[in-house]
PDB file of C-alpha atoms in Angstrom:
ATOM      1  CA  MET A 253       0.006  -0.007   0.035  1.00 57.00           C
ATOM      2  CA  GLY A 254       1.318   3.436  -0.989  1.00 65.00           C
ATOM      3  CA  PRO A 255       1.031   6.481   1.393  1.00 72.00           C
ATOM      4  CA  ALA A 256      -1.724   7.988  -0.752  1.00 78.00           C
ATOM      5  CA  LYS A 257      -3.912   4.866  -0.293  1.00 81.00           C
ATOM      6  CA  TYR A 258      -3.198   4.742   3.363  1.00 81.00           C
ATOM      7  CA  THR A 259      -4.309   8.363   3.693  1.00 88.00           C
ATOM      8  CA  GLU A 260      -7.459   7.815   1.578  1.00 91.00           C
ATOM      9  CA  LEU A 261      -8.326   4.652   3.536  1.00 91.00           C
ATOM     10  CA  GLY A 262      -8.173   6.545   6.827  1.00 90.00           C
ATOM     11  CA  ALA A 263     -10.263   9.370   5.484  1.00 92.00           C
ATOM     12  CA  PHE A 264     -12.783   7.025   4.106  1.00 93.00           C
ATOM     13  CA  LEU A 265     -13.214   5.073   7.390  1.00 93.00           C
ATOM     14  CA  ARG A 266     -13.701   8.422   9.199  1.00 92.00           C
ATOM     15  CA  SER A 267     -16.302   9.539   6.788  1.00 92.00           C
ATOM     16  CA  ARG A 268     -18.308   6.291   7.093  1.00 91.00           C
ATOM     17  CA  ARG A 269     -17.933   6.284  10.976  1.00 90.00           C
ATOM     18  CA  ASP A 270     -19.315   9.779  11.113  1.00 88.00           C
ATOM     19  CA  ARG A 271     -22.577   8.892   9.370  1.00 87.00           C
ATOM     20  CA  ILE A 272     -23.498   6.009  11.625  1.00 83.00           C
ATOM     21  CA  ARG A 273     -25.628   6.719  14.628  1.00 81.00           C
ATOM     22  CA  PRO A 274     -25.139   4.599  17.779  1.00 79.00           C
ATOM     23  CA  ALA A 275     -28.759   3.454  17.578  1.00 73.00           C
ATOM     24  CA  ASP A 276     -28.073   2.089  14.068  1.00 72.00           C
ATOM     25  CA  VAL A 277     -25.737  -0.599  15.510  1.00 71.00           C
ATOM     26  CA  GLY A 278     -27.557  -1.167  18.870  1.00 66.00           C
ATOM     27  CA  LEU A 279     -25.441   1.131  20.994  1.00 70.00           C
ATOM     28  CA  PRO A 280     -26.871   3.708  23.445  1.00 70.00           C
ATOM     29  CA  ALA A 281     -26.243   7.339  22.530  1.00 68.00           C
ATOM     30  CA  GLY A 282     -24.997   8.058  26.025  1.00 65.00           C
ATOM     31  CA  PRO A 283     -24.266  11.407  27.630  1.00 63.00           C
ATOM     32  CA  ARG A 284     -21.645  13.983  26.444  1.00 69.00           C
ATOM     33  CA  ARG A 285     -21.334  12.543  22.994  1.00 66.00           C
ATOM     34  CA  ARG A 286     -19.372  15.202  21.124  1.00 69.00           C
ATOM     35  CA  VAL A 287     -19.802  13.680  17.596  1.00 67.00           C
ATOM     36  CA  PRO A 288     -22.984  12.479  15.910  1.00 73.00           C
ATOM     37  CA  GLY A 289     -21.399   9.360  14.580  1.00 85.00           C
ATOM     38  CA  LEU A 290     -19.623   6.444  16.310  1.00 88.00           C
ATOM     39  CA  ARG A 291     -16.516   6.817  18.376  1.00 88.00           C
ATOM     40  CA  ARG A 292     -13.336   5.129  17.271  1.00 90.00           C
ATOM     41  CA  GLU A 293     -13.429   2.749  20.111  1.00 90.00           C
ATOM     42  CA  GLU A 294     -16.981   1.769  19.172  1.00 88.00           C
ATOM     43  CA  VAL A 295     -15.987   0.854  15.624  1.00 90.00           C
ATOM     44  CA  ALA A 296     -13.044  -1.133  16.964  1.00 90.00           C
ATOM     45  CA  GLN A 297     -15.249  -3.044  19.341  1.00 86.00           C
ATOM     46  CA  LEU A 298     -17.801  -3.832  16.597  1.00 84.00           C
ATOM     47  CA  ALA A 299     -15.067  -5.053  14.264  1.00 85.00           C
ATOM     48  CA  GLY A 300     -13.217  -7.075  16.873  1.00 83.00           C
ATOM     49  CA  ALA A 301     -10.078  -4.914  16.521  1.00 88.00           C
ATOM     50  CA  SER A 302      -7.951  -3.165  19.138  1.00 91.00           C
ATOM     51  CA  VAL A 303      -8.536   0.474  19.603  1.00 92.00           C
ATOM     52  CA  ASP A 304      -4.863   1.337  18.908  1.00 92.00           C
ATOM     53  CA  TYR A 305      -4.959  -0.631  15.664  1.00 92.00           C
ATOM     54  CA  TYR A 306      -8.146   1.094  14.456  1.00 93.00           C
ATOM     55  CA  ASN A 307      -6.708   4.494  15.459  1.00 92.00           C
ATOM     56  CA  GLU A 308      -3.624   3.809  13.352  1.00 92.00           C
ATOM     57  CA  LEU A 309      -5.836   2.877  10.320  1.00 92.00           C
ATOM     58  CA  GLU A 310      -7.751   6.208  10.566  1.00 90.00           C
ATOM     59  CA  ARG A 311      -4.491   8.059  10.816  1.00 89.00           C
ATOM     60  CA  GLY A 312      -3.401   6.445   7.508  1.00 85.00           C
ATOM     61  CA  ALA A 313      -0.643   4.463   9.216  1.00 82.00           C
ATOM     62  CA  GLY A 314      -0.270   0.946  10.615  1.00 75.00           C
ATOM     63  CA  SER A 315      -0.027  -2.342   8.811  1.00 82.00           C
ATOM     64  CA  GLN A 316      -1.990  -3.502   5.826  1.00 87.00           C
ATOM     65  CA  PRO A 317      -5.470  -4.778   7.033  1.00 90.00           C
ATOM     66  CA  SER A 318      -6.234  -8.375   6.342  1.00 88.00           C
ATOM     67  CA  GLU A 319      -9.274  -9.381   4.259  1.00 84.00           C
ATOM     68  CA  GLN A 320     -11.002 -10.584   7.400  1.00 82.00           C
ATOM     69  CA  MET A 321     -10.471  -7.224   9.059  1.00 89.00           C
ATOM     70  CA  ILE A 322     -11.832  -5.439   6.076  1.00 90.00           C
ATOM     71  CA  ALA A 323     -14.903  -7.557   6.095  1.00 85.00           C
ATOM     72  CA  ALA A 324     -15.355  -6.881   9.829  1.00 86.00           C
ATOM     73  CA  LEU A 325     -15.005  -3.113   9.294  1.00 91.00           C
ATOM     74  CA  ALA A 326     -17.473  -3.225   6.338  1.00 87.00           C
ATOM     75  CA  ARG A 327     -20.020  -4.878   8.642  1.00 83.00           C
ATOM     76  CA  ALA A 328     -19.334  -2.512  11.602  1.00 85.00           C
ATOM     77  CA  LEU A 329     -19.778   0.542   9.382  1.00 88.00           C
ATOM     78  CA  ARG A 330     -22.781  -0.743   7.456  1.00 85.00           C
ATOM     79  CA  LEU A 331     -21.061  -0.324   4.053  1.00 86.00           C
ATOM     80  CA  THR A 332     -22.856  -0.986   0.878  1.00 82.00           C
ATOM     81  CA  ALA A 333     -21.455  -3.602  -1.449  1.00 79.00           C
ATOM     82  CA  ASP A 334     -19.868  -0.810  -3.580  1.00 85.00           C
ATOM     83  CA  GLU A 335     -18.388   0.834  -0.609  1.00 89.00           C
ATOM     84  CA  ARG A 336     -17.070  -2.457   0.712  1.00 86.00           C
ATOM     85  CA  ASP A 337     -15.288  -3.205  -2.605  1.00 87.00           C
ATOM     86  CA  TYR A 338     -13.807   0.255  -2.562  1.00 91.00           C
ATOM     87  CA  LEU A 339     -12.362  -0.356   0.898  1.00 92.00           C
ATOM     88  CA  TYR A 340     -10.830  -3.577  -0.346  1.00 89.00           C
ATOM     89  CA  ARG A 341      -9.215  -1.679  -3.255  1.00 90.00           C
ATOM     90  CA  LEU A 342      -7.849   0.995  -0.862  1.00 90.00           C
ATOM     91  CA  ALA A 343      -6.282  -1.755   1.181  1.00 90.00           C
ATOM     92  CA  ASP A 344      -4.817  -3.466  -1.934  1.00 90.00           C
ATOM     93  CA  ARG A 345      -6.835  -6.571  -1.230  1.00 89.00           C
ATOM     94  CA  PRO A 346      -8.986  -8.467  -3.800  1.00 85.00           C
ATOM     95  CA  ALA A 347     -12.754  -8.116  -3.326  1.00 78.00           C
ATOM     96  CA  PRO A 348     -14.062 -11.423  -2.115  1.00 70.00           C
ATOM     97  CA  ALA A 349     -16.346 -13.821  -4.124  1.00 64.00           C
ATOM     98  CA  PRO A 350     -20.009 -13.491  -3.287  1.00 59.00           C
ATOM     99  CA  GLY A 351     -20.270 -16.663  -1.256  1.00 55.00           C
ATOM    100  CA  GLY A 352     -16.879 -16.691   0.557  1.00 58.00           C
ATOM    101  CA  VAL A 353     -16.327 -16.406   4.283  1.00 55.00           C
ATOM    102  CA  THR A 354     -15.504 -12.680   3.974  1.00 55.00           C
ATOM    103  CA  ALA A 355     -18.593 -12.034   1.787  1.00 66.00           C
ATOM    104  CA  HIS A 356     -20.453  -8.781   2.321  1.00 74.00           C
ATOM    105  CA  VAL A 357     -23.303  -9.331   4.755  1.00 81.00           C
ATOM    106  CA  HIS A 358     -26.582  -7.835   3.464  1.00 79.00           C
ATOM    107  CA  PRO A 359     -27.089  -4.697   5.504  1.00 77.00           C
ATOM    108  CA  GLY A 360     -30.771  -5.478   6.224  1.00 81.00           C
ATOM    109  CA  MET A 361     -29.891  -8.917   7.504  1.00 86.00           C
ATOM    110  CA  LEU A 362     -27.161  -7.530   9.712  1.00 84.00           C
ATOM    111  CA  ASP A 363     -29.556  -4.878  11.148  1.00 84.00           C
ATOM    112  CA  LEU A 364     -32.167  -7.564  11.977  1.00 88.00           C
ATOM    113  CA  LEU A 365     -29.458  -9.826  13.469  1.00 89.00           C
ATOM    114  CA  GLN A 366     -28.389  -7.041  15.832  1.00 84.00           C
ATOM    115  CA  ARG A 367     -31.879  -6.381  16.850  1.00 86.00           C
ATOM    116  CA  MET A 368     -32.258  -9.973  18.115  1.00 89.00           C
ATOM    117  CA  PRO A 369     -29.947 -10.060  21.125  1.00 87.00           C
ATOM    118  CA  ALA A 370     -32.167 -12.481  22.995  1.00 90.00           C
ATOM    119  CA  THR A 371     -32.378 -15.046  20.243  1.00 93.00           C
ATOM    120  CA  PRO A 372     -29.647 -17.201  18.766  1.00 95.00           C
ATOM    121  CA  ALA A 373     -29.221 -15.930  15.253  1.00 95.00           C
ATOM    122  CA  GLN A 374     -26.755 -15.892  12.451  1.00 95.00           C
ATOM    123  CA  VAL A 375     -26.302 -14.969   8.665  1.00 93.00           C
ATOM    124  CA  ILE A 376     -25.137 -17.773   6.340  1.00 94.00           C
ATOM    125  CA  THR A 377     -24.638 -17.996   2.582  1.00 92.00           C
ATOM    126  CA  ASP A 378     -26.639 -20.386   0.336  1.00 93.00           C
ATOM    127  CA  LEU A 379     -23.725 -22.763   0.567  1.00 94.00           C
ATOM    128  CA  HIS A 380     -23.892 -22.727   4.433  1.00 94.00           C
ATOM    129  CA  VAL A 381     -20.848 -20.520   4.994  1.00 92.00           C
ATOM    130  CA  THR A 382     -21.346 -18.701   8.256  1.00 92.00           C
ATOM    131  CA  LEU A 383     -20.797 -14.932   7.814  1.00 89.00           C
ATOM    132  CA  VAL A 384     -21.713 -13.519  11.197  1.00 88.00           C
ATOM    133  CA  GLN A 385     -23.207 -14.879  14.528  1.00 91.00           C
ATOM    134  CA  ASN A 386     -24.623 -13.068  17.512  1.00 91.00           C
ATOM    135  CA  PRO A 387     -23.225 -14.236  20.909  1.00 90.00           C
ATOM    136  CA  LEU A 388     -26.136 -16.571  21.665  1.00 93.00           C
ATOM    137  CA  ALA A 389     -25.666 -18.399  18.336  1.00 94.00           C
ATOM    138  CA  VAL A 390     -21.953 -18.887  19.214  1.00 92.00           C
ATOM    139  CA  ALA A 391     -23.057 -20.230  22.562  1.00 93.00           C
ATOM    140  CA  LEU A 392     -25.529 -22.625  21.076  1.00 94.00           C
ATOM    141  CA  LEU A 393     -23.724 -23.772  17.894  1.00 94.00           C
ATOM    142  CA  GLY A 394     -20.067 -22.929  18.605  1.00 92.00           C
ATOM    143  CA  ASP A 395     -17.940 -20.307  16.865  1.00 90.00           C
ATOM    144  CA  GLN A 396     -18.167 -20.929  13.111  1.00 86.00           C
ATOM    145  CA  SER A 397     -15.850 -17.900  12.141  1.00 76.00           C
ATOM    146  CA  GLY A 398     -12.561 -19.727  12.037  1.00 75.00           C
ATOM    147  CA  PHE A 399     -13.027 -21.918   9.014  1.00 83.00           C
ATOM    148  CA  ARG A 400     -11.427 -21.179   5.631  1.00 80.00           C
ATOM    149  CA  GLY A 401     -11.387 -22.674   2.174  1.00 83.00           C
ATOM    150  CA  PRO A 402     -13.901 -25.411   1.244  1.00 88.00           C
ATOM    151  CA  GLY A 403     -14.290 -26.264   5.001  1.00 91.00           C
ATOM    152  CA  ALA A 404     -15.910 -22.880   5.583  1.00 90.00           C
ATOM    153  CA  SER A 405     -19.101 -24.464   4.369  1.00 94.00           C
ATOM    154  CA  PHE A 406     -20.877 -26.471   7.039  1.00 96.00           C
ATOM    155  CA  VAL A 407     -22.295 -28.758   4.352  1.00 97.00           C
ATOM    156  CA  HIS A 408     -18.785 -29.560   3.184  1.00 97.00           C
ATOM    157  CA  ARG A 409     -17.636 -30.293   6.832  1.00 97.00           C
ATOM    158  CA  TRP A 410     -20.801 -32.406   7.460  1.00 97.00           C
ATOM    159  CA  PHE A 411     -19.812 -34.824   4.631  1.00 98.00           C
ATOM    160  CA  THR A 412     -16.016 -34.753   5.134  1.00 97.00           C
ATOM    161  CA  GLU A 413     -15.374 -34.130   8.803  1.00 96.00           C
ATOM    162  CA  PRO A 414     -16.934 -36.589  11.284  1.00 95.00           C
ATOM    163  CA  GLU A 415     -16.604 -34.120  14.230  1.00 95.00           C
ATOM    164  CA  ALA A 416     -19.025 -31.675  12.418  1.00 96.00           C
ATOM    165  CA  ARG A 417     -21.843 -34.162  13.116  1.00 96.00           C
ATOM    166  CA  GLN A 418     -21.410 -33.839  16.894  1.00 95.00           C
ATOM    167  CA  LEU A 419     -23.831 -30.880  16.671  1.00 96.00           C
ATOM    168  CA  TYR A 420     -26.827 -33.192  16.157  1.00 96.00           C
ATOM    169  CA  PRO A 421     -27.813 -36.493  17.841  1.00 96.00           C
ATOM    170  CA  GLU A 422     -26.767 -39.505  15.815  1.00 96.00           C
ATOM    171  CA  ALA A 423     -30.328 -40.543  15.222  1.00 97.00           C
ATOM    172  CA  ASP A 424     -30.893 -37.356  13.213  1.00 96.00           C
ATOM    173  CA  HIS A 425     -27.863 -37.600  11.024  1.00 97.00           C
ATOM    174  CA  ALA A 426     -29.601 -39.305   8.058  1.00 97.00           C
ATOM    175  CA  THR A 427     -32.406 -36.689   8.071  1.00 96.00           C
ATOM    176  CA  GLN A 428     -29.852 -33.806   8.179  1.00 96.00           C
ATOM    177  CA  SER A 429     -27.809 -35.363   5.353  1.00 97.00           C
ATOM    178  CA  ARG A 430     -30.775 -35.615   3.105  1.00 97.00           C
ATOM    179  CA  ALA A 431     -31.954 -32.085   3.871  1.00 96.00           C
ATOM    180  CA  PHE A 432     -28.476 -30.605   3.244  1.00 96.00           C
ATOM    181  CA  VAL A 433     -28.169 -32.330  -0.162  1.00 97.00           C
ATOM    182  CA  ALA A 434     -31.623 -31.226  -1.274  1.00 96.00           C
ATOM    183  CA  ASP A 435     -30.945 -27.717  -0.121  1.00 95.00           C
ATOM    184  CA  LEU A 436     -27.537 -27.619  -1.912  1.00 96.00           C
ATOM    185  CA  ARG A 437     -29.172 -28.826  -5.140  1.00 95.00           C
ATOM    186  CA  ALA A 438     -31.760 -25.959  -4.912  1.00 94.00           C
ATOM    187  CA  ALA A 439     -29.064 -23.342  -4.123  1.00 93.00           C
ATOM    188  CA  ALA A 440     -26.877 -24.444  -7.039  1.00 92.00           C
ATOM    189  CA  ALA A 441     -29.761 -24.310  -9.431  1.00 92.00           C
ATOM    190  CA  ARG A 442     -30.528 -20.761  -8.454  1.00 89.00           C
ATOM    191  CA  ARG A 443     -27.090 -19.515  -9.115  1.00 86.00           C
ATOM    192  CA  ASP A 444     -25.845 -18.221 -12.488  1.00 79.00           C
ATOM    193  CA  ALA A 445     -24.909 -20.723 -15.071  1.00 76.00           C
ATOM    194  CA  LYS A 446     -21.357 -19.358 -15.049  1.00 78.00           C
ATOM    195  CA  ASP A 447     -20.992 -19.859 -11.291  1.00 81.00           C
ATOM    196  CA  THR A 448     -18.091 -22.159 -10.357  1.00 87.00           C
ATOM    197  CA  GLU A 449     -18.244 -22.093  -6.559  1.00 88.00           C
ATOM    198  CA  ALA A 450     -21.227 -24.312  -6.070  1.00 91.00           C
ATOM    199  CA  ALA A 451     -20.176 -26.607  -8.992  1.00 92.00           C
ATOM    200  CA  SER A 452     -16.698 -27.039  -7.484  1.00 92.00           C
ATOM    201  CA  MET A 453     -18.134 -27.898  -4.070  1.00 94.00           C
ATOM    202  CA  ILE A 454     -20.460 -30.546  -5.568  1.00 95.00           C
ATOM    203  CA  ARG A 455     -17.656 -32.177  -7.534  1.00 95.00           C
ATOM    204  CA  THR A 456     -15.463 -32.294  -4.369  1.00 96.00           C
ATOM    205  CA  LEU A 457     -18.287 -33.854  -2.347  1.00 97.00           C
ATOM    206  CA  LEU A 458     -19.197 -36.402  -4.976  1.00 97.00           C
ATOM    207  CA  HIS A 459     -15.555 -37.586  -4.937  1.00 96.00           C
ATOM    208  CA  ALA A 460     -15.061 -37.392  -1.147  1.00 96.00           C
ATOM    209  CA  SER A 461     -18.293 -38.737   0.230  1.00 97.00           C
ATOM    210  CA  PRO A 462     -20.142 -41.898  -0.982  1.00 97.00           C
ATOM    211  CA  GLU A 463     -23.019 -40.867   1.270  1.00 98.00           C
ATOM    212  CA  PHE A 464     -23.282 -37.505  -0.547  1.00 98.00           C
ATOM    213  CA  ALA A 465     -22.932 -39.170  -3.963  1.00 97.00           C
ATOM    214  CA  ALA A 466     -25.766 -41.620  -3.125  1.00 97.00           C
ATOM    215  CA  LEU A 467     -28.088 -38.809  -1.885  1.00 97.00           C
ATOM    216  CA  TRP A 468     -27.210 -36.547  -4.856  1.00 97.00           C
ATOM    217  CA  ALA A 469     -28.305 -39.320  -7.252  1.00 97.00           C
ATOM    218  CA  ASP A 470     -31.804 -39.149  -5.739  1.00 96.00           C
ATOM    219  CA  HIS A 471     -32.270 -35.691  -7.234  1.00 96.00           C
ATOM    220  CA  ASP A 472     -34.164 -34.359  -4.247  1.00 95.00           C
ATOM    221  CA  VAL A 473     -34.449 -30.587  -4.248  1.00 95.00           C
ATOM    222  CA  ALA A 474     -35.872 -28.402  -1.465  1.00 93.00           C
ATOM    223  CA  PHE A 475     -34.726 -25.149   0.217  1.00 90.00           C
ATOM    224  CA  ARG A 476     -34.553 -25.341   4.029  1.00 86.00           C
ATOM    225  CA  ARG A 477     -37.120 -22.747   5.022  1.00 84.00           C
ATOM    226  CA  ASP A 478     -37.942 -23.939   8.534  1.00 84.00           C
ATOM    227  CA  ASP A 479     -36.865 -26.974  10.567  1.00 88.00           C
ATOM    228  CA  ARG A 480     -37.375 -28.493  13.917  1.00 91.00           C
ATOM    229  CA  LYS A 481     -33.921 -29.473  15.124  1.00 94.00           C
ATOM    230  CA  ARG A 482     -32.333 -31.171  18.101  1.00 95.00           C
ATOM    231  CA  ILE A 483     -28.961 -29.553  18.901  1.00 96.00           C
ATOM    232  CA  ARG A 484     -26.482 -31.201  21.137  1.00 95.00           C
ATOM    233  CA  HIS A 485     -25.027 -28.687  23.585  1.00 94.00           C
ATOM    234  CA  PRO A 486     -21.936 -29.611  25.628  1.00 90.00           C
ATOM    235  CA  ALA A 487     -23.279 -28.205  28.894  1.00 90.00           C
ATOM    236  CA  LEU A 488     -27.120 -28.283  28.409  1.00 92.00           C
ATOM    237  CA  GLY A 489     -27.627 -31.531  26.545  1.00 93.00           C
ATOM    238  CA  VAL A 490     -30.072 -31.711  23.734  1.00 95.00           C
ATOM    239  CA  VAL A 491     -31.877 -28.482  23.009  1.00 95.00           C
ATOM    240  CA  GLU A 492     -34.867 -28.848  20.627  1.00 96.00           C
ATOM    241  CA  VAL A 493     -35.518 -25.640  18.637  1.00 96.00           C
ATOM    242  CA  ASN A 494     -37.352 -24.310  15.635  1.00 95.00           C
ATOM    243  CA  CYS A 495     -34.919 -23.002  12.960  1.00 95.00           C
ATOM    244  CA  LEU A 496     -36.452 -20.246  10.931  1.00 94.00           C
ATOM    245  CA  ASN A 497     -35.008 -18.734   7.733  1.00 92.00           C
ATOM    246  CA  LEU A 498     -35.304 -15.325   6.012  1.00 92.00           C
ATOM    247  CA  PHE A 499     -33.792 -15.205   2.611  1.00 91.00           C
ATOM    248  CA  SER A 500     -32.157 -12.286   0.859  1.00 87.00           C
ATOM    249  CA  GLU A 501     -33.751 -11.154  -2.460  1.00 82.00           C
ATOM    250  CA  ASP A 502     -31.138 -13.005  -4.522  1.00 81.00           C
ATOM    251  CA  GLY A 503     -31.174 -16.065  -2.326  1.00 85.00           C
ATOM    252  CA  ARG A 504     -27.443 -15.846  -1.581  1.00 87.00           C
ATOM    253  CA  GLN A 505     -27.792 -15.203   2.140  1.00 90.00           C
ATOM    254  CA  ARG A 506     -30.112 -16.320   4.895  1.00 93.00           C
ATOM    255  CA  LEU A 507     -30.821 -15.042   8.328  1.00 95.00           C
ATOM    256  CA  LEU A 508     -31.366 -18.035  10.657  1.00 95.00           C
ATOM    257  CA  TRP A 509     -32.887 -17.705  14.158  1.00 95.00           C
ATOM    258  CA  PHE A 510     -33.660 -20.357  16.677  1.00 96.00           C
ATOM    259  CA  THR A 511     -36.690 -20.384  18.929  1.00 95.00           C
ATOM    260  CA  PRO A 512     -37.650 -22.876  21.552  1.00 94.00           C
ATOM    261  CA  ALA A 513     -39.786 -25.753  20.308  1.00 93.00           C
ATOM    262  CA  LEU A 514     -43.268 -25.966  21.904  1.00 90.00           C
ATOM    263  CA  GLY A 515     -43.840 -28.817  24.357  1.00 89.00           C
ATOM    264  CA  THR A 516     -40.205 -28.970  25.352  1.00 91.00           C
ATOM    265  CA  ASP A 517     -38.016 -27.502  28.106  1.00 92.00           C
ATOM    266  CA  SER A 518     -36.016 -25.596  25.521  1.00 92.00           C
ATOM    267  CA  ALA A 519     -37.230 -22.194  26.561  1.00 91.00           C
ATOM    268  CA  ASP A 520     -35.649 -22.667  29.940  1.00 92.00           C
ATOM    269  CA  LEU A 521     -32.536 -24.127  28.408  1.00 93.00           C
ATOM    270  CA  LEU A 522     -32.148 -21.066  26.052  1.00 91.00           C
ATOM    271  CA  ASP A 523     -32.589 -18.766  29.082  1.00 90.00           C
ATOM    272  CA  LEU A 524     -29.795 -20.690  30.835  1.00 91.00           C
ATOM    273  CA  LEU A 525     -27.722 -20.431  27.714  1.00 89.00           C
ATOM    274  CA  ALA A 526     -27.885 -16.633  27.916  1.00 84.00           C
ATOM    275  CA  VAL A 527     -26.446 -16.958  31.408  1.00 84.00           C
ATOM    276  CA  LEU A 528     -23.761 -19.445  30.585  1.00 80.00           C
ATOM    277  CA  GLY A 529     -22.563 -17.538  27.494  1.00 71.00           C
ATOM    278  CA  THR A 530     -19.828 -18.997  25.356  1.00 53.00           C
ATOM    279  CA  GLN A 531     -17.495 -20.124  28.208  1.00 55.00           C
ATOM    280  CA  ASP A 532     -18.793 -23.696  28.422  1.00 50.00           C
ATOM    281  CA  VAL A 533     -18.902 -23.985  24.683  1.00 45.00           C
ATOM    282  CA  VAL A 534     -15.300 -22.894  24.292  1.00 43.00           C
ATOM    283  CA  GLU A 535     -14.077 -25.249  26.987  1.00 44.00           C
ATOM    284  CA  SER A 536     -16.158 -28.260  25.904  1.00 43.00           C
ATOM    285  CA  ARG A 537     -15.663 -28.062  22.154  1.00 46.00           C
ATOM    286  CA  SER A 538     -11.952 -27.140  22.185  1.00 40.00           C
TER     287      SER A 538
END
């Protein structure tokens, strides 16, 4: 990165920060706020960066931000897709593919996600790559943010990594497998004919997983719009939930949220989950 781009990157971050109101990202306005927009420390907190590091970026100094950091800043500042791509160019980073782990989260979905603090919720792509989770989703499902490459897709991990199946009771594995394959076929068909991401994933799974190949040959097709799931939690045991989906207009992203299944004790368990937070998940799944 040259000095001019560093300077422009810092100026662009400041300009975007100034236009965001605290209420837009679920923060209280608070007393004695001297600027209408977000404070630097608030952007750093939302992006998961240190305050010192973010301050350096706004000053046009510091190290070149990673692709993951740019994606986090784009979410924190509610950038449009064009603004997000511009930020990548300023940082001399390639703009990510639409379905990758650093894909731009639809602003409307991100806004809804952050308005659901008492409900486990996350945004995923149509290929089941997790883009962002709220704290309760991390506590319920584990942190899905550390996966890269083909393994960023939970469907890919489901058919290639046995440990991924620990999330569901063994009795439910066959049902989940069939649903994942039918959903993937629907998602792949909805994509542009020139798309290579879904086609590459399907080829890999056909080669790597006889189970996937057998189910793919059945030609079942169905988007997962709502499910009743049993999720194995390391501290709480089995939690039965309704999983609801809200699709973006192009179908590439979904907001998932989890509500307690009627007739079960899941409401009490999810209340307890909010108290436990992520500590037990980190310790039990590490």
